[in-house]
Amino acid sequence: MEAPRERTAWLQGGGAVCRTPPRAVAQPSRLVLLGPPGVGKGTQAQLLSAHTGACALSTGDIFRIAKSGTVEHPSPAMRTAVACMNRGELVADDIVLSLVHERIRCLTCRGGFLLDGFPRTVAQAEALDQLLQQERLHLDAALCYELPAETILARLTGRRTCRICKAAFHITHHPPKIPGFCDHCGAPLVLRADDEPDAGRVRMAAFLKSTAPLISYYRGHGRIRMIDASGTPDDVFRRTLATLHPTVATR
Ligand code: AMP
């Protein structure tokens, strides 16, 4: 799998610009990825990013960077957000929405976008629709990945994430070439605090309560595409492309 795109504008916010922005394309892909924690959205977002050239934009990555201590003066709102994340709870809509507003240029980017982990509530989905409408942009589809609960739990506990570039691995399904270290940048791989079993259960409950209603929201708008997330990442990606054809163009 290719290294994730650089995404400075998204990861840092505050007017930061990407050194290598995505190439402007005639038919940019604009997609939302939905599904329970551990279903493999992040991996599919990385594969779609390599396929379409659009950036995979994860709101979770913004909070993880704030948590890593590389942000010099995190705001009180950001500290509250990181505490929520550590417990596996959702961060309040107003905090998430202000971060996304601050990064509007990533949504209007001529390379398109692949949103992973946002929106996570109906209020966030409505706000995203409003933003896109104001910018005269159209969401191609909301991809919803489905998997039985016991398979998800096994995936969550085996997941390892690069501390620096945030690439995702799995100790059995997608192991790194050198155990414990990232294939792309060589940094150590870590078990996310929110992948620990207790936080994992809280995250699953948050998904069922707040995020699952988004499936009806996007179904009501005729934009939902349900995808079976069983099998290898390549199996799931083949299904993803088949579902999207001919909506999504290759870069
Ligand atoms: P993720 O990497 O998408 O699983 O996100 C990790 C954590 O960040 C979540 O468990 C939440 O605590 C927080 N988070 C990320 N995105 C959102 C969002 N759109 N709304 C609320 N909380 C979020």
Short mmCIF file of C-alpha atoms and ligand atoms in Angstrom, two decimals:
data_model
loop_
_atom_site.label_atom_id
_atom_site.label_comp_id
_atom_site.label_asym_id
_atom_site.label_seq_id
_atom_site.Cartn_x
_atom_site.Cartn_y
_atom_site.Cartn_z
CA MET A 1 0.00 0.00 0.00
CA GLU A 2 1.28 3.51 -0.83
CA ALA A 3 2.22 5.94 1.96
CA PRO A 4 -0.65 8.27 2.91
CA ARG A 5 -0.62 11.63 1.10
CA GLU A 6 1.04 14.47 3.01
CA ARG A 7 -2.19 16.42 4.00
CA THR A 8 -0.46 19.27 5.88
CA ALA A 9 -3.44 21.61 5.37
CA TRP A 10 -5.78 19.08 6.97
CA LEU A 11 -3.53 17.79 9.75
CA GLN A 12 -2.27 21.20 10.92
CA GLY A 13 -5.15 23.53 9.99
CA GLY A 14 -4.75 27.24 10.73
CA GLY A 15 -3.93 28.23 7.13
CA ALA A 16 -1.14 25.63 6.70
CA VAL A 17 -0.66 24.61 3.07
CA CYS A 18 0.27 21.27 1.49
CA ARG A 19 3.73 21.06 -0.08
CA THR A 20 2.41 18.56 -2.66
CA PRO A 21 -1.31 19.25 -3.03
CA PRO A 22 -3.42 16.73 -4.96
CA ARG A 23 -3.55 17.29 -8.72
CA ALA A 24 -6.71 19.08 -9.89
CA VAL A 25 -8.84 16.60 -11.85
CA ALA A 26 -11.86 17.04 -14.10
CA GLN A 27 -14.03 14.69 -12.04
CA PRO A 28 -12.83 14.83 -8.40
CA SER A 29 -14.08 12.11 -6.06
CA ARG A 30 -16.05 13.46 -3.09
CA LEU A 31 -16.95 10.65 -0.73
CA VAL A 32 -17.87 9.99 2.90
CA LEU A 33 -16.80 6.68 4.49
CA LEU A 34 -19.05 5.31 7.25
CA GLY A 35 -19.01 2.21 9.43
CA PRO A 36 -18.28 1.01 12.96
CA PRO A 37 -14.81 1.49 14.49
CA GLY A 38 -12.43 -1.22 13.27
CA VAL A 39 -14.41 -2.07 10.13
CA GLY A 40 -11.49 -0.99 7.91
CA LYS A 41 -12.61 2.47 6.73
CA GLY A 42 -9.14 3.95 7.20
CA THR A 43 -7.53 1.24 5.05
CA GLN A 44 -10.14 1.67 2.33
CA ALA A 45 -9.68 5.45 2.50
CA GLN A 46 -5.91 4.96 1.91
CA LEU A 47 -6.57 2.62 -1.04
CA LEU A 48 -9.14 5.01 -2.53
CA SER A 49 -6.72 7.89 -2.06
CA ALA A 50 -4.02 6.05 -4.04
CA HIS A 51 -6.59 5.16 -6.72
CA THR A 52 -8.25 8.56 -7.16
CA GLY A 53 -5.53 10.99 -6.02
CA ALA A 54 -7.91 12.62 -3.47
CA CYS A 55 -6.74 13.03 0.14
CA ALA A 56 -8.12 10.77 2.87
CA LEU A 57 -9.23 13.24 5.55
CA SER A 58 -9.70 11.81 9.04
CA THR A 59 -10.97 13.99 11.89
CA GLY A 60 -9.54 11.38 14.29
CA ASP A 61 -6.04 12.12 12.91
CA ILE A 62 -6.44 15.81 13.87
CA PHE A 63 -7.17 14.82 17.49
CA ARG A 64 -4.36 12.25 17.56
CA ILE A 65 -1.87 14.90 16.40
CA ALA A 66 -3.08 17.24 19.17
CA LYS A 67 -2.60 14.36 21.61
CA SER A 68 0.91 13.51 20.39
CA GLY A 69 2.26 16.74 21.92
CA THR A 70 3.51 18.19 18.60
CA VAL A 71 0.93 21.02 18.83
CA GLU A 72 2.60 23.76 20.86
CA HIS A 73 -0.36 25.37 22.64
CA PRO A 74 -3.48 23.20 22.32
CA SER A 75 -6.65 25.18 23.03
CA PRO A 76 -8.86 24.23 26.02
CA ALA A 77 -11.41 22.90 23.48
CA MET A 78 -8.74 20.67 21.95
CA ARG A 79 -7.72 19.36 25.39
CA THR A 80 -11.36 18.48 26.10
CA ALA A 81 -11.58 16.79 22.69
CA VAL A 82 -8.50 14.65 23.35
CA ALA A 83 -9.88 13.58 26.75
CA CYS A 84 -13.15 12.50 25.05
CA MET A 85 -11.19 10.58 22.43
CA ASN A 86 -9.16 8.71 25.05
CA ARG A 87 -12.36 7.51 26.68
CA GLY A 88 -13.77 6.43 23.30
CA GLU A 89 -16.54 9.06 23.45
CA LEU A 90 -17.49 11.32 20.56
CA VAL A 91 -16.13 14.86 20.58
CA ALA A 92 -18.84 17.57 20.71
CA ASP A 93 -20.28 18.61 17.33
CA ASP A 94 -19.34 22.29 17.73
CA ILE A 95 -15.64 21.46 18.24
CA VAL A 96 -15.55 19.06 15.29
CA LEU A 97 -17.41 21.48 13.03
CA SER A 98 -15.13 24.40 13.86
CA LEU A 99 -12.10 22.24 12.94
CA VAL A 100 -13.71 21.27 9.64
CA HIS A 101 -14.69 24.90 8.87
CA GLU A 102 -11.10 25.92 9.50
CA ARG A 103 -10.08 23.33 6.87
CA ILE A 104 -12.71 24.23 4.24
CA ARG A 105 -9.97 24.47 1.59
CA CYS A 106 -9.49 20.70 1.86
CA LEU A 107 -13.17 20.22 0.94
CA THR A 108 -13.02 22.65 -1.98
CA CYS A 109 -9.69 21.15 -3.17
CA ARG A 110 -9.83 20.38 -6.91
CA GLY A 111 -8.37 16.95 -6.16
CA GLY A 112 -11.56 15.95 -4.27
CA PHE A 113 -11.83 14.47 -0.75
CA LEU A 114 -12.44 11.19 1.07
CA LEU A 115 -13.86 11.89 4.51
CA ASP A 116 -13.07 9.19 7.09
CA GLY A 117 -14.73 9.58 10.50
CA PHE A 118 -16.65 12.75 9.61
CA PRO A 119 -19.58 13.22 9.70
CA ARG A 120 -20.38 11.07 12.73
CA THR A 121 -23.74 12.52 13.76
CA VAL A 122 -26.79 13.70 11.82
CA ALA A 123 -26.04 17.30 12.91
CA GLN A 124 -22.54 17.00 11.42
CA ALA A 125 -23.95 15.52 8.18
CA GLU A 126 -26.41 18.41 7.87
CA ALA A 127 -23.61 20.92 8.46
CA LEU A 128 -21.46 19.20 5.82
CA ASP A 129 -24.32 19.33 3.30
CA GLN A 130 -24.75 23.04 4.00
CA LEU A 131 -21.03 23.70 3.54
CA LEU A 132 -20.95 21.80 0.26
CA GLN A 133 -24.09 23.55 -0.97
CA GLN A 134 -22.54 26.96 -0.23
CA GLU A 135 -19.49 25.93 -2.24
CA ARG A 136 -21.70 24.45 -5.01
CA LEU A 137 -20.14 21.04 -4.55
CA HIS A 138 -21.81 17.65 -4.71
CA LEU A 139 -21.18 14.59 -2.52
CA ASP A 140 -20.85 11.54 -4.82
CA ALA A 141 -21.80 8.92 -2.22
CA ALA A 142 -21.61 7.78 1.40
CA LEU A 143 -19.93 4.36 1.54
CA CYS A 144 -21.04 2.31 4.53
CA TYR A 145 -18.88 -0.71 5.46
CA GLU A 146 -20.61 -3.61 7.30
CA LEU A 147 -19.12 -6.43 9.40
CA PRO A 148 -20.28 -8.74 12.29
CA ALA A 149 -19.41 -7.42 15.79
CA GLU A 150 -17.04 -10.31 16.75
CA THR A 151 -14.91 -9.82 13.60
CA ILE A 152 -14.70 -6.10 14.38
CA LEU A 153 -13.40 -6.72 17.91
CA ALA A 154 -10.60 -8.97 16.57
CA ARG A 155 -9.64 -6.31 14.04
CA LEU A 156 -9.55 -3.53 16.65
CA THR A 157 -7.25 -5.32 19.08
CA GLY A 158 -4.81 -6.35 16.30
CA ARG A 159 -4.63 -2.89 14.76
CA ARG A 160 -1.36 -0.94 14.94
CA THR A 161 -0.96 2.66 13.78
CA CYS A 162 2.19 4.59 12.83
CA ARG A 163 2.93 7.25 15.43
CA ILE A 164 4.14 9.69 12.74
CA CYS A 165 2.43 9.20 9.35
CA LYS A 166 -0.70 7.46 10.78
CA ALA A 167 -0.54 4.54 8.29
CA ALA A 168 -2.58 1.58 9.56
CA PHE A 169 -1.38 -2.03 9.89
CA HIS A 170 -2.73 -5.23 11.45
CA ILE A 171 -0.61 -7.83 13.25
CA THR A 172 -2.10 -10.71 11.23
CA HIS A 173 -4.08 -9.31 8.24
CA HIS A 174 -1.66 -6.56 7.17
CA PRO A 175 1.62 -6.94 9.08
CA PRO A 176 4.47 -4.46 8.58
CA LYS A 177 7.67 -5.76 6.91
CA ILE A 178 9.63 -5.18 10.16
CA PRO A 179 7.45 -6.04 13.19
CA GLY A 180 6.59 -2.93 15.22
CA PHE A 181 7.79 -0.38 12.64
CA CYS A 182 6.09 1.53 9.84
CA ASP A 183 6.85 0.37 6.25
CA HIS A 184 6.63 3.97 5.01
CA CYS A 185 8.54 6.15 7.47
CA GLY A 186 10.18 3.64 9.88
CA ALA A 187 8.52 5.16 12.98
CA PRO A 188 7.26 2.85 15.77
CA LEU A 189 3.75 1.40 15.46
CA VAL A 190 1.45 1.81 18.45
CA LEU A 191 -1.83 0.40 19.73
CA ARG A 192 -4.14 3.41 19.87
CA ALA A 193 -5.38 4.14 23.41
CA ASP A 194 -8.92 4.10 22.03
CA ASP A 195 -8.39 0.60 20.56
CA GLU A 196 -7.91 -0.83 24.09
CA PRO A 197 -10.90 -3.11 24.88
CA ASP A 198 -12.73 -0.72 27.31
CA ALA A 199 -12.53 2.32 25.05
CA GLY A 200 -13.38 0.04 22.09
CA ARG A 201 -16.71 -0.88 23.73
CA VAL A 202 -17.53 2.81 24.38
CA ARG A 203 -16.73 3.63 20.74
CA MET A 204 -19.01 0.87 19.49
CA ALA A 205 -21.84 2.19 21.69
CA ALA A 206 -21.22 5.74 20.35
CA PHE A 207 -21.39 4.39 16.81
CA LEU A 208 -24.70 2.61 17.39
CA LYS A 209 -26.27 5.64 19.10
CA SER A 210 -24.96 8.56 17.03
CA THR A 211 -23.45 7.36 13.76
CA ALA A 212 -25.75 4.50 12.72
CA PRO A 213 -28.63 7.01 12.17
CA LEU A 214 -26.48 8.52 9.39
CA ILE A 215 -27.19 5.44 7.29
CA SER A 216 -30.89 6.41 7.19
CA TYR A 217 -29.94 10.05 6.62
CA TYR A 218 -27.88 9.26 3.52
CA ARG A 219 -30.33 6.57 2.37
CA GLY A 220 -33.05 9.21 2.48
CA HIS A 221 -30.90 11.37 0.20
CA GLY A 222 -30.26 8.42 -2.17
CA ARG A 223 -26.52 8.54 -1.54
CA ILE A 224 -25.81 5.47 0.62
CA ARG A 225 -23.82 2.51 -0.79
CA MET A 226 -23.63 -0.52 1.55
CA ILE A 227 -20.42 -2.58 1.24
CA ASP A 228 -19.60 -6.00 2.73
CA ALA A 229 -16.30 -5.43 4.64
CA SER A 230 -15.38 -9.11 5.12
CA GLY A 231 -12.20 -10.60 3.62
CA THR A 232 -8.87 -8.95 2.84
CA PRO A 233 -8.43 -5.20 2.26
CA ASP A 234 -8.05 -5.99 -1.48
CA ASP A 235 -11.34 -7.96 -1.51
CA VAL A 236 -13.13 -5.04 0.13
CA PHE A 237 -11.49 -2.55 -2.22
CA ARG A 238 -12.66 -4.52 -5.28
CA ARG A 239 -16.22 -4.34 -3.90
CA THR A 240 -15.78 -0.63 -3.22
CA LEU A 241 -14.73 0.09 -6.81
CA ALA A 242 -17.52 -2.10 -8.20
CA THR A 243 -20.03 -0.18 -6.07
CA LEU A 244 -18.70 3.17 -7.21
CA HIS A 245 -18.27 2.41 -10.89
CA PRO A 246 -18.68 4.65 -12.89
CA THR A 247 -18.91 7.38 -10.20
CA VAL A 248 -15.19 7.44 -9.37
CA ALA A 249 -12.44 8.19 -11.88
CA THR A 250 -8.89 6.83 -11.57
CA ARG A 251 -6.16 9.45 -11.18
P1 AMP B 1 -11.40 7.70 14.45
O1 AMP B 1 -9.96 7.68 14.14
O2 AMP B 1 -12.22 8.21 13.29
O3 AMP B 1 -11.90 6.40 14.98
O4 AMP B 1 -11.60 8.79 15.61
C1 AMP B 1 -10.99 8.62 16.88
C2 AMP B 1 -11.78 9.41 17.93
O5 AMP B 1 -11.75 10.81 17.61
C3 AMP B 1 -13.25 9.05 18.04
O6 AMP B 1 -13.47 7.92 18.86
C4 AMP B 1 -13.80 10.33 18.66
O7 AMP B 1 -13.46 10.42 20.03
C5 AMP B 1 -13.01 11.41 17.94
N1 AMP B 1 -13.67 11.80 16.66
C6 AMP B 1 -13.14 11.70 15.42
N2 AMP B 1 -13.97 12.19 14.50
C7 AMP B 1 -15.07 12.61 15.17
C8 AMP B 1 -16.30 13.21 14.77
N3 AMP B 1 -16.57 13.47 13.47
N4 AMP B 1 -17.21 13.52 15.73
C9 AMP B 1 -16.96 13.27 17.02
N5 AMP B 1 -15.82 12.70 17.49
C10 AMP B 1 -14.88 12.37 16.56
#
